[in-house]
Structure formats: C-alpha cells, structure tokens
C-alpha cells in the first residue's frame, strides 16, 4: 500500500485484504440510527433553549406570555410541532434501543431488527399524534 | 500499512484513580434518558393531546398546572434532566468535531454557562410563579384567582 493515505471513505477498486476499521460510514442501519440520533438531539436541544425562555415569560406578565405562545398556535408552527414531536419520539425510542444494545447481548446481535422496530413504533406513535394535533391546529 | 485507530480509542486514557467522570456521564445519559421518556411523553400528552391541545395553552393554562406541586416538580425535574442531558450530548458533539484548543474551550464554556443560567432561571420561574399577578386583566388569569 502507498505511503499516502486517504481519509475520505471511497470504495476500493478491488476487495481489500485488510479492511479499514470502523471509522468509515457504511450506510447501514447502525449508521442511520447514529446520524438520526445526533440530528434529532441537536434540534431538540436548541428547541429546549428557546422553550425555557418562552416559558419564563409567565414571570413577566400574562400578556407577554400569551403573545409569544400565540405564535406556537399558527398553522406553520403547528407543522413545526409535528417535526419537533417526530424528532423527540425518534430520539426517545432510539435512545431506548441504544440502552438495550449496550446492556443486553441479544439486542447487540439484533441491533438491525431493533432499528426497524424503532421505526415501526415511531410510525404508530405519529399516526396517533399527527391527526389529533393537526385537528387542533387547523380548527377554530 | 494504513493504521486506523479503533473509533472507541480514548483521546486520553481514563484516570486510574478517583472518579471517572466520562463513565458517569455515559451512565447519566442512559439513566436520565429513561426517566425523560416518561416525563417528556407525559408533558406532550397533557399539553398537546388532551382537550384543545396547543390551542388551549395560555397564561391561565400554565397557572392552573403550576398551582399543583405535582406539575411544578414534574416540570423542574424535566428541566434539570433534559437540559443537562442535552448539554452533555452537545459536549460530545463538540468533542467529536473540534480539536482541543481555544475554539473547543469557548464552545464548551458557552454550553456550561448557558446550562447554568437556564437551570437557575427555569427553577426560579417555576417556584416563584404568581398565577394571580395584581393588576392583570381578569380574563387572562386562571379561574381560581380572586380577580377572575
């Protein structure tokens, strides 16, 4: 092998006799679980910062709190709440999957199956939430 | 031969003596995560699914909830567990994508500072909240207020 090495994960032209370690993105269930956990985690973190500040307005005045919380009740923010709840539900179920994979050898072996169970539970939960929420948002 | 270190190779080995803070951080993420599933799902269900959902949330709604110590403690516990969980997750991401140095110190310092400020602010708000502030329009207040 040449002295210069590449850090970009390009596919080898012929099967390598020494496969590189786990630093390459492999595009399988485990990678998507990790990527989605990160993205949803960051999104939820920044919403939490804003949400603590907007809730703190109850200490300013009823008018100030109602003015800001009223913006959460518009159709566009209603759709944003669907995205937020979707992120939270995925992060919650996938987080439980991570715990199972960490502590239970069966789950470690079957982490791919568990990823699809997370997706299925996410779909079921969102089917319960989204219609109800959109009815609240788009009705008067 | 190219050598790529195992992704779990620590930048610094764990201390041989004393408290291993990284280990306790790892445990905290899992312990708080399990509790947060219950707290956050309960929070979302009561605030978004019951009754009119998000449309019903106003000052009177919050005043009605925080008149009950149960919901005060629910929300304060959720605040502490979630914000520390989130800030520690962000710390992991900062460690992953920046090298040790000034930028990394600034980012981690900003995380620590914002976390402390918001924990103090949020806790004070929940426990010093006055559901019936004097001089406010009666129609904006919870129904149990003398003025309402």
mmCIF file of C-alpha atoms in Angstrom:
data_model
loop_
_atom_site.group_PDB
_atom_site.id
_atom_site.type_symbol
_atom_site.label_atom_id
_atom_site.label_comp_id
_atom_site.label_asym_id
_atom_site.label_seq_id
_atom_site.Cartn_x
_atom_site.Cartn_y
_atom_site.Cartn_z
ATOM 1 C CA UNK A 1 0.000 0.000 0.000
ATOM 2 C CA UNK A 2 1.235 3.517 -0.794
ATOM 3 C CA UNK A 3 2.675 5.792 1.850
ATOM 4 C CA UNK A 4 -0.005 8.420 1.380
ATOM 5 C CA UNK A 5 -3.364 7.514 2.825
ATOM 6 C CA UNK A 6 -6.777 8.960 2.155
ATOM 7 C CA UNK A 7 -9.244 9.886 4.875
ATOM 8 C CA UNK A 8 -12.249 10.015 2.580
ATOM 9 C CA UNK A 9 -14.423 6.900 2.586
ATOM 10 C CA UNK A 10 -14.151 5.900 -1.080
ATOM 11 C CA UNK A 11 -14.883 2.385 -2.166
ATOM 12 C CA UNK A 12 -11.789 0.328 -3.006
ATOM 13 C CA UNK A 13 -11.386 -0.753 -6.636
ATOM 14 C CA UNK A 14 -10.757 -4.329 -5.617
ATOM 15 C CA UNK A 15 -11.563 -6.085 -2.356
ATOM 16 C CA UNK A 16 -9.015 -5.010 0.229
ATOM 17 C CA UNK A 17 -7.156 -7.730 2.028
ATOM 18 C CA UNK A 18 -7.015 -5.522 5.139
ATOM 19 C CA UNK A 19 -10.342 -3.838 5.675
ATOM 20 C CA UNK A 20 -10.066 -0.492 7.478
ATOM 21 C CA UNK A 21 -11.573 -0.204 10.954
ATOM 22 C CA UNK A 22 -14.891 1.217 11.951
ATOM 23 C CA UNK A 23 -14.199 4.860 11.131
ATOM 24 C CA UNK A 24 -15.825 4.689 7.711
ATOM 25 C CA UNK A 25 -19.507 5.435 7.246
ATOM 26 C CA UNK A 26 -21.050 2.234 5.994
ATOM 27 C CA UNK A 27 -24.591 3.365 5.325
ATOM 28 C CA UNK A 28 -26.318 0.569 7.192
ATOM 29 C CA UNK A 29 -28.952 0.582 9.936
ATOM 30 C CA UNK A 30 -26.414 1.348 12.661
ATOM 31 C CA UNK A 31 -25.095 4.417 10.831
ATOM 32 C CA UNK A 32 -28.566 5.845 10.187
ATOM 33 C CA UNK A 33 -29.550 5.211 13.781
ATOM 34 C CA UNK A 34 -26.489 7.180 14.892
ATOM 35 C CA UNK A 35 -26.942 10.008 12.352
ATOM 36 C CA UNK A 36 -30.634 10.472 13.145
ATOM 37 C CA UNK A 37 -29.959 10.341 16.890
ATOM 38 C CA UNK A 38 -27.416 13.174 16.514
ATOM 39 C CA UNK A 39 -29.534 15.385 14.253
ATOM 40 C CA UNK A 40 -32.690 14.985 16.339
ATOM 41 C CA UNK A 41 -30.693 15.524 19.542
ATOM 42 C CA UNK A 42 -29.227 18.827 18.340
ATOM 43 C CA UNK A 43 -32.632 20.025 17.101
ATOM 44 C CA UNK A 44 -34.316 19.154 20.404
ATOM 45 C CA UNK A 45 -31.510 20.875 22.367
ATOM 46 C CA UNK A 46 -31.971 24.193 20.563
ATOM 47 C CA UNK A 47 -35.763 23.982 20.900
ATOM 48 C CA UNK A 48 -35.298 23.357 24.633
ATOM 49 C CA UNK A 49 -33.224 26.554 24.993
ATOM 50 C CA UNK A 50 -35.982 28.581 23.326
ATOM 51 C CA UNK A 51 -38.744 26.765 25.210
ATOM 52 C CA UNK A 52 -37.242 27.548 28.643
ATOM 53 C CA UNK A 53 -37.007 31.230 27.670
ATOM 54 C CA UNK A 54 -40.548 31.478 26.266
ATOM 55 C CA UNK A 55 -41.980 29.723 29.334
ATOM 56 C CA UNK A 56 -40.052 32.139 31.575
ATOM 57 C CA UNK A 57 -42.290 34.914 30.192
ATOM 58 C CA UNK A 58 -45.033 33.767 32.616
ATOM 59 C CA UNK A 59 -42.904 35.575 35.196
ATOM 60 C CA UNK A 60 -43.064 38.818 33.145
ATOM 61 C CA UNK A 61 -46.798 39.204 32.524
ATOM 62 C CA UNK A 62 -49.819 37.244 31.234
ATOM 63 C CA UNK A 63 -49.848 39.479 28.152
ATOM 64 C CA UNK A 64 -46.182 38.804 27.317
ATOM 65 C CA UNK A 65 -46.599 35.027 27.694
ATOM 66 C CA UNK A 66 -49.823 34.884 25.675
ATOM 67 C CA UNK A 67 -48.335 36.982 22.870
ATOM 68 C CA UNK A 68 -45.396 34.599 22.420
ATOM 69 C CA UNK A 69 -47.272 31.330 22.993
ATOM 70 C CA UNK A 70 -49.834 32.552 20.447
ATOM 71 C CA UNK A 71 -47.152 32.222 17.759
ATOM 72 C CA UNK A 72 -46.935 28.490 18.615
ATOM 73 C CA UNK A 73 -50.598 28.152 17.609
ATOM 74 C CA UNK A 74 -50.259 29.299 13.980
ATOM 75 C CA UNK A 75 -50.514 26.720 11.140
ATOM 76 C CA UNK A 76 -46.819 26.978 10.232
ATOM 77 C CA UNK A 77 -45.691 26.438 13.824
ATOM 78 C CA UNK A 78 -48.272 23.655 14.077
ATOM 79 C CA UNK A 79 -46.392 21.833 11.322
ATOM 80 C CA UNK A 80 -43.141 22.651 13.134
ATOM 81 C CA UNK A 81 -44.563 20.948 16.230
ATOM 82 C CA UNK A 82 -45.175 17.817 14.139
ATOM 83 C CA UNK A 83 -41.466 17.868 13.198
ATOM 84 C CA UNK A 84 -40.462 18.515 16.818
ATOM 85 C CA UNK A 85 -42.580 15.686 18.200
ATOM 86 C CA UNK A 86 -41.306 13.428 15.399
ATOM 87 C CA UNK A 87 -37.722 14.210 16.423
ATOM 88 C CA UNK A 88 -38.458 13.646 20.122
ATOM 89 C CA UNK A 89 -40.268 10.342 19.533
ATOM 90 C CA UNK A 90 -37.428 9.008 17.366
ATOM 91 C CA UNK A 91 -34.764 10.146 19.856
ATOM 92 C CA UNK A 92 -36.714 8.540 22.712
ATOM 93 C CA UNK A 93 -37.282 5.150 21.068
ATOM 94 C CA UNK A 94 -33.818 5.004 19.508
ATOM 95 C CA UNK A 95 -32.291 6.009 22.855
ATOM 96 C CA UNK A 96 -34.023 3.026 24.468
ATOM 97 C CA UNK A 97 -32.633 0.901 21.615
ATOM 98 C CA UNK A 98 -29.117 2.188 22.382
ATOM 99 C CA UNK A 99 -29.539 1.224 26.054
ATOM 100 C CA UNK A 100 -30.724 -2.267 25.108
ATOM 101 C CA UNK A 101 -27.800 -2.693 22.680
ATOM 102 C CA UNK A 102 -25.386 -1.575 25.433
ATOM 103 C CA UNK A 103 -26.628 -3.860 28.189
ATOM 104 C CA UNK A 104 -28.220 -6.925 26.551
ATOM 105 C CA UNK A 105 -26.205 -9.228 24.294
ATOM 106 C CA UNK A 106 -29.303 -10.373 22.370
ATOM 107 C CA UNK A 107 -30.015 -6.739 21.483
ATOM 108 C CA UNK A 108 -26.382 -6.216 20.447
ATOM 109 C CA UNK A 109 -26.675 -9.105 17.986
ATOM 110 C CA UNK A 110 -30.077 -7.930 16.755
ATOM 111 C CA UNK A 111 -29.483 -4.182 16.625
ATOM 112 C CA UNK A 112 -30.650 -4.034 12.991
ATOM 113 C CA UNK A 113 -34.005 -5.620 13.829
ATOM 114 C CA UNK A 114 -34.348 -3.216 16.745
ATOM 115 C CA UNK A 115 -33.777 -0.260 14.386
ATOM 116 C CA UNK A 116 -36.769 -1.338 12.289
ATOM 117 C CA UNK A 117 -38.813 -1.818 15.468
ATOM 118 C CA UNK A 118 -37.922 1.786 16.417
ATOM 119 C CA UNK A 119 -39.114 2.965 13.000
ATOM 120 C CA UNK A 120 -42.349 0.962 13.342
ATOM 121 C CA UNK A 121 -43.061 2.336 16.835
ATOM 122 C CA UNK A 122 -42.306 5.841 15.537
ATOM 123 C CA UNK A 123 -44.865 5.423 12.725
ATOM 124 C CA UNK A 124 -47.523 4.112 15.132
ATOM 125 C CA UNK A 125 -46.920 6.940 17.623
ATOM 126 C CA UNK A 126 -47.003 9.607 14.914
ATOM 127 C CA UNK A 127 -50.228 8.125 13.488
ATOM 128 C CA UNK A 128 -51.726 8.650 16.938
ATOM 129 C CA UNK A 129 -50.382 12.170 17.360
ATOM 130 C CA UNK A 130 -50.417 13.918 13.976
ATOM 131 C CA UNK A 131 -54.144 13.764 13.080
ATOM 132 C CA UNK A 132 -55.168 14.838 16.571
ATOM 133 C CA UNK A 133 -52.655 17.700 16.624
ATOM 134 C CA UNK A 134 -53.483 18.956 13.126
ATOM 135 C CA UNK A 135 -57.196 18.944 14.001
ATOM 136 C CA UNK A 136 -56.371 21.182 16.977
ATOM 137 C CA UNK A 137 -54.137 23.463 14.916
ATOM 138 C CA UNK A 138 -56.407 23.884 11.895
ATOM 139 C CA UNK A 139 -59.763 24.142 13.715
ATOM 140 C CA UNK A 140 -61.085 27.233 15.468
ATOM 141 C CA UNK B 1 0.198 -0.365 6.010
ATOM 142 C CA UNK B 2 -2.503 2.115 6.950
ATOM 143 C CA UNK B 3 -3.444 2.046 10.590
ATOM 144 C CA UNK B 4 -6.794 3.482 11.568
ATOM 145 C CA UNK B 5 -7.359 3.623 15.287
ATOM 146 C CA UNK B 6 -10.415 1.938 16.719
ATOM 147 C CA UNK B 7 -13.225 4.510 16.961
ATOM 148 C CA UNK B 8 -13.564 3.789 20.684
ATOM 149 C CA UNK B 9 -9.903 4.672 21.345
ATOM 150 C CA UNK B 10 -9.989 7.424 24.013
ATOM 151 C CA UNK B 11 -8.030 10.641 23.390
ATOM 152 C CA UNK B 12 -6.840 10.344 26.973
ATOM 153 C CA UNK B 13 -6.924 7.113 28.955
ATOM 154 C CA UNK B 14 -9.361 7.007 31.862
ATOM 155 C CA UNK B 15 -7.839 8.002 35.208
ATOM 156 C CA UNK B 16 -6.578 5.023 37.180
ATOM 157 C CA UNK B 17 -7.657 6.534 40.486
ATOM 158 C CA UNK B 18 -10.568 8.681 41.601
ATOM 159 C CA UNK B 19 -13.856 9.368 39.855
ATOM 160 C CA UNK B 20 -14.127 8.585 36.141
ATOM 161 C CA UNK B 21 -16.345 11.499 35.073
ATOM 162 C CA UNK B 22 -16.705 10.274 31.489
ATOM 163 C CA UNK B 23 -18.079 6.978 32.759
ATOM 164 C CA UNK B 24 -20.602 8.758 34.981
ATOM 165 C CA UNK B 25 -21.548 10.999 32.054
ATOM 166 C CA UNK B 26 -22.202 7.869 29.988
ATOM 167 C CA UNK B 27 -24.329 6.398 32.797
ATOM 168 C CA UNK B 28 -26.166 9.722 33.258
ATOM 169 C CA UNK B 29 -27.216 9.824 29.589
ATOM 170 C CA UNK B 30 -28.886 6.417 29.914
ATOM 171 C CA UNK B 31 -30.424 6.891 33.370
ATOM 172 C CA UNK B 32 -31.797 10.377 32.589
ATOM 173 C CA UNK B 33 -32.899 9.203 29.147
ATOM 174 C CA UNK B 34 -35.177 6.507 30.558
ATOM 175 C CA UNK B 35 -36.788 8.960 33.010
ATOM 176 C CA UNK B 36 -37.092 11.629 30.311
ATOM 177 C CA UNK B 37 -39.059 9.286 28.047
ATOM 178 C CA UNK B 38 -41.749 9.184 30.755
ATOM 179 C CA UNK B 39 -41.564 12.893 31.685
ATOM 180 C CA UNK B 40 -41.477 14.248 28.122
ATOM 181 C CA UNK B 41 -44.146 11.900 26.757
ATOM 182 C CA UNK B 42 -46.395 12.856 29.692
ATOM 183 C CA UNK B 43 -45.674 16.552 29.066
ATOM 184 C CA UNK B 44 -46.500 16.229 25.358
ATOM 185 C CA UNK B 45 -49.650 14.215 26.022
ATOM 186 C CA UNK B 46 -51.110 16.632 28.576
ATOM 187 C CA UNK B 47 -50.165 19.792 26.636
ATOM 188 C CA UNK B 48 -50.762 18.699 23.025
ATOM 189 C CA UNK B 49 -53.200 15.764 23.016
ATOM 190 C CA UNK B 50 -55.705 16.424 25.820
ATOM 191 C CA UNK B 51 -58.621 18.768 25.064
ATOM 192 C CA UNK B 52 -57.832 21.537 22.595
ATOM 193 C CA UNK B 53 -54.108 20.689 22.589
ATOM 194 C CA UNK B 54 -51.725 23.528 21.750
ATOM 195 C CA UNK B 55 -54.669 25.891 21.168
ATOM 196 C CA UNK B 56 -55.550 25.735 24.885
ATOM 197 C CA UNK B 57 -52.122 26.838 26.111
ATOM 198 C CA UNK B 58 -52.068 30.332 27.619
ATOM 199 C CA UNK B 59 -51.184 32.017 30.907
ATOM 200 C CA UNK B 60 -54.276 30.573 32.576
ATOM 201 C CA UNK B 61 -53.340 27.034 31.444
ATOM 202 C CA UNK B 62 -49.829 27.316 32.917
ATOM 203 C CA UNK B 63 -51.211 28.930 36.086
ATOM 204 C CA UNK B 64 -53.647 26.057 36.505
ATOM 205 C CA UNK B 65 -50.901 23.435 36.088
ATOM 206 C CA UNK B 66 -48.371 25.073 38.408
ATOM 207 C CA UNK B 67 -50.978 25.577 41.138
ATOM 208 C CA UNK B 68 -50.323 21.870 41.736
ATOM 209 C CA UNK B 69 -46.907 20.955 43.236
ATOM 210 C CA UNK B 70 -47.090 17.693 41.264
ATOM 211 C CA UNK B 71 -46.717 19.556 37.961
ATOM 212 C CA UNK B 72 -44.200 22.019 39.425
ATOM 213 C CA UNK B 73 -41.899 19.142 40.377
ATOM 214 C CA UNK B 74 -42.642 17.279 37.132
ATOM 215 C CA UNK B 75 -41.523 20.317 35.116
ATOM 216 C CA UNK B 76 -38.494 21.169 37.280
ATOM 217 C CA UNK B 77 -37.266 17.557 37.202
ATOM 218 C CA UNK B 78 -37.776 17.507 33.433
ATOM 219 C CA UNK B 79 -35.895 20.824 33.113
ATOM 220 C CA UNK B 80 -32.821 19.592 35.006
ATOM 221 C CA UNK B 81 -32.673 16.118 33.473
ATOM 222 C CA UNK B 82 -33.312 17.333 29.908
ATOM 223 C CA UNK B 83 -31.031 20.371 29.879
ATOM 224 C CA UNK B 84 -28.067 18.506 31.387
ATOM 225 C CA UNK B 85 -28.752 15.547 29.044
ATOM 226 C CA UNK B 86 -28.851 17.910 26.054
ATOM 227 C CA UNK B 87 -25.804 19.938 27.087
ATOM 228 C CA UNK B 88 -23.783 16.761 27.693
ATOM 229 C CA UNK B 89 -24.822 15.480 24.267
ATOM 230 C CA UNK B 90 -23.718 18.770 22.709
ATOM 231 C CA UNK B 91 -20.409 18.442 24.592
ATOM 232 C CA UNK B 92 -19.912 15.050 22.958
ATOM 233 C CA UNK B 93 -20.555 16.582 19.543
ATOM 234 C CA UNK B 94 -18.147 19.485 20.215
ATOM 235 C CA UNK B 95 -15.503 16.955 21.251
ATOM 236 C CA UNK B 96 -16.129 14.958 18.075
ATOM 237 C CA UNK B 97 -15.871 17.838 15.611
ATOM 238 C CA UNK B 98 -13.291 20.203 17.158
ATOM 239 C CA UNK B 99 -9.711 19.678 18.245
ATOM 240 C CA UNK B 100 -8.567 20.539 21.777
ATOM 241 C CA UNK B 101 -7.802 24.262 21.874
ATOM 242 C CA UNK B 102 -9.335 27.704 22.195
ATOM 243 C CA UNK B 103 -12.372 27.090 19.990
ATOM 244 C CA UNK B 104 -13.260 23.910 21.848
ATOM 245 C CA UNK B 105 -12.868 25.647 25.218
ATOM 246 C CA UNK B 106 -15.109 28.528 24.098
ATOM 247 C CA UNK B 107 -17.820 26.168 22.827
ATOM 248 C CA UNK B 108 -17.789 24.031 25.962
ATOM 249 C CA UNK B 109 -17.689 27.137 28.152
ATOM 250 C CA UNK B 110 -20.731 28.535 26.320
ATOM 251 C CA UNK B 111 -22.566 25.239 26.870
ATOM 252 C CA UNK B 112 -21.746 25.237 30.580
ATOM 253 C CA UNK B 113 -22.692 28.893 31.049
ATOM 254 C CA UNK B 114 -26.000 28.676 29.153
ATOM 255 C CA UNK B 115 -26.906 25.497 31.026
ATOM 256 C CA UNK B 116 -26.315 27.042 34.453
ATOM 257 C CA UNK B 117 -28.174 30.262 33.552
ATOM 258 C CA UNK B 118 -31.201 28.397 32.166
ATOM 259 C CA UNK B 119 -31.342 25.917 35.078
ATOM 260 C CA UNK B 120 -31.386 28.789 37.594
ATOM 261 C CA UNK B 121 -33.875 30.817 35.519
ATOM 262 C CA UNK B 122 -36.237 27.904 34.902
ATOM 263 C CA UNK B 123 -36.203 26.714 38.528
ATOM 264 C CA UNK B 124 -36.870 30.230 39.833
ATOM 265 C CA UNK B 125 -39.697 30.721 37.336
ATOM 266 C CA UNK B 126 -41.489 27.521 38.399
ATOM 267 C CA UNK B 127 -41.174 28.114 42.154
ATOM 268 C CA UNK B 128 -41.646 31.910 42.312
ATOM 269 C CA UNK B 129 -44.502 31.954 39.778
ATOM 270 C CA UNK B 130 -47.544 34.048 40.765
ATOM 271 C CA UNK B 131 -50.657 32.722 38.965
ATOM 272 C CA UNK B 132 -52.691 35.786 40.018
ATOM 273 C CA UNK B 133 -50.486 38.881 39.438
ATOM 274 C CA UNK B 134 -52.125 42.067 40.701
ATOM 275 C CA UNK B 135 -53.411 44.485 38.087
ATOM 276 C CA UNK B 136 -53.646 41.957 35.245
ATOM 277 C CA UNK B 137 -56.864 41.710 33.171
ATOM 278 C CA UNK B 138 -59.202 39.203 34.840
ATOM 279 C CA UNK B 139 -59.909 37.306 31.598
ATOM 280 C CA UNK B 140 -56.237 36.365 31.239
ATOM 281 C CA UNK B 141 -55.988 34.786 34.719
ATOM 282 C CA UNK B 142 -56.748 31.237 35.923
ATOM 283 C CA UNK B 143 -60.346 30.789 37.098
ATOM 284 C CA UNK B 144 -59.304 30.323 40.757
ATOM 285 C CA UNK B 145 -57.832 33.860 41.026
ATOM 286 C CA UNK B 146 -59.845 36.295 43.195
ATOM 287 C CA UNK B 147 -59.831 38.843 40.344
ATOM 288 C CA UNK B 148 -61.060 36.338 37.753
#
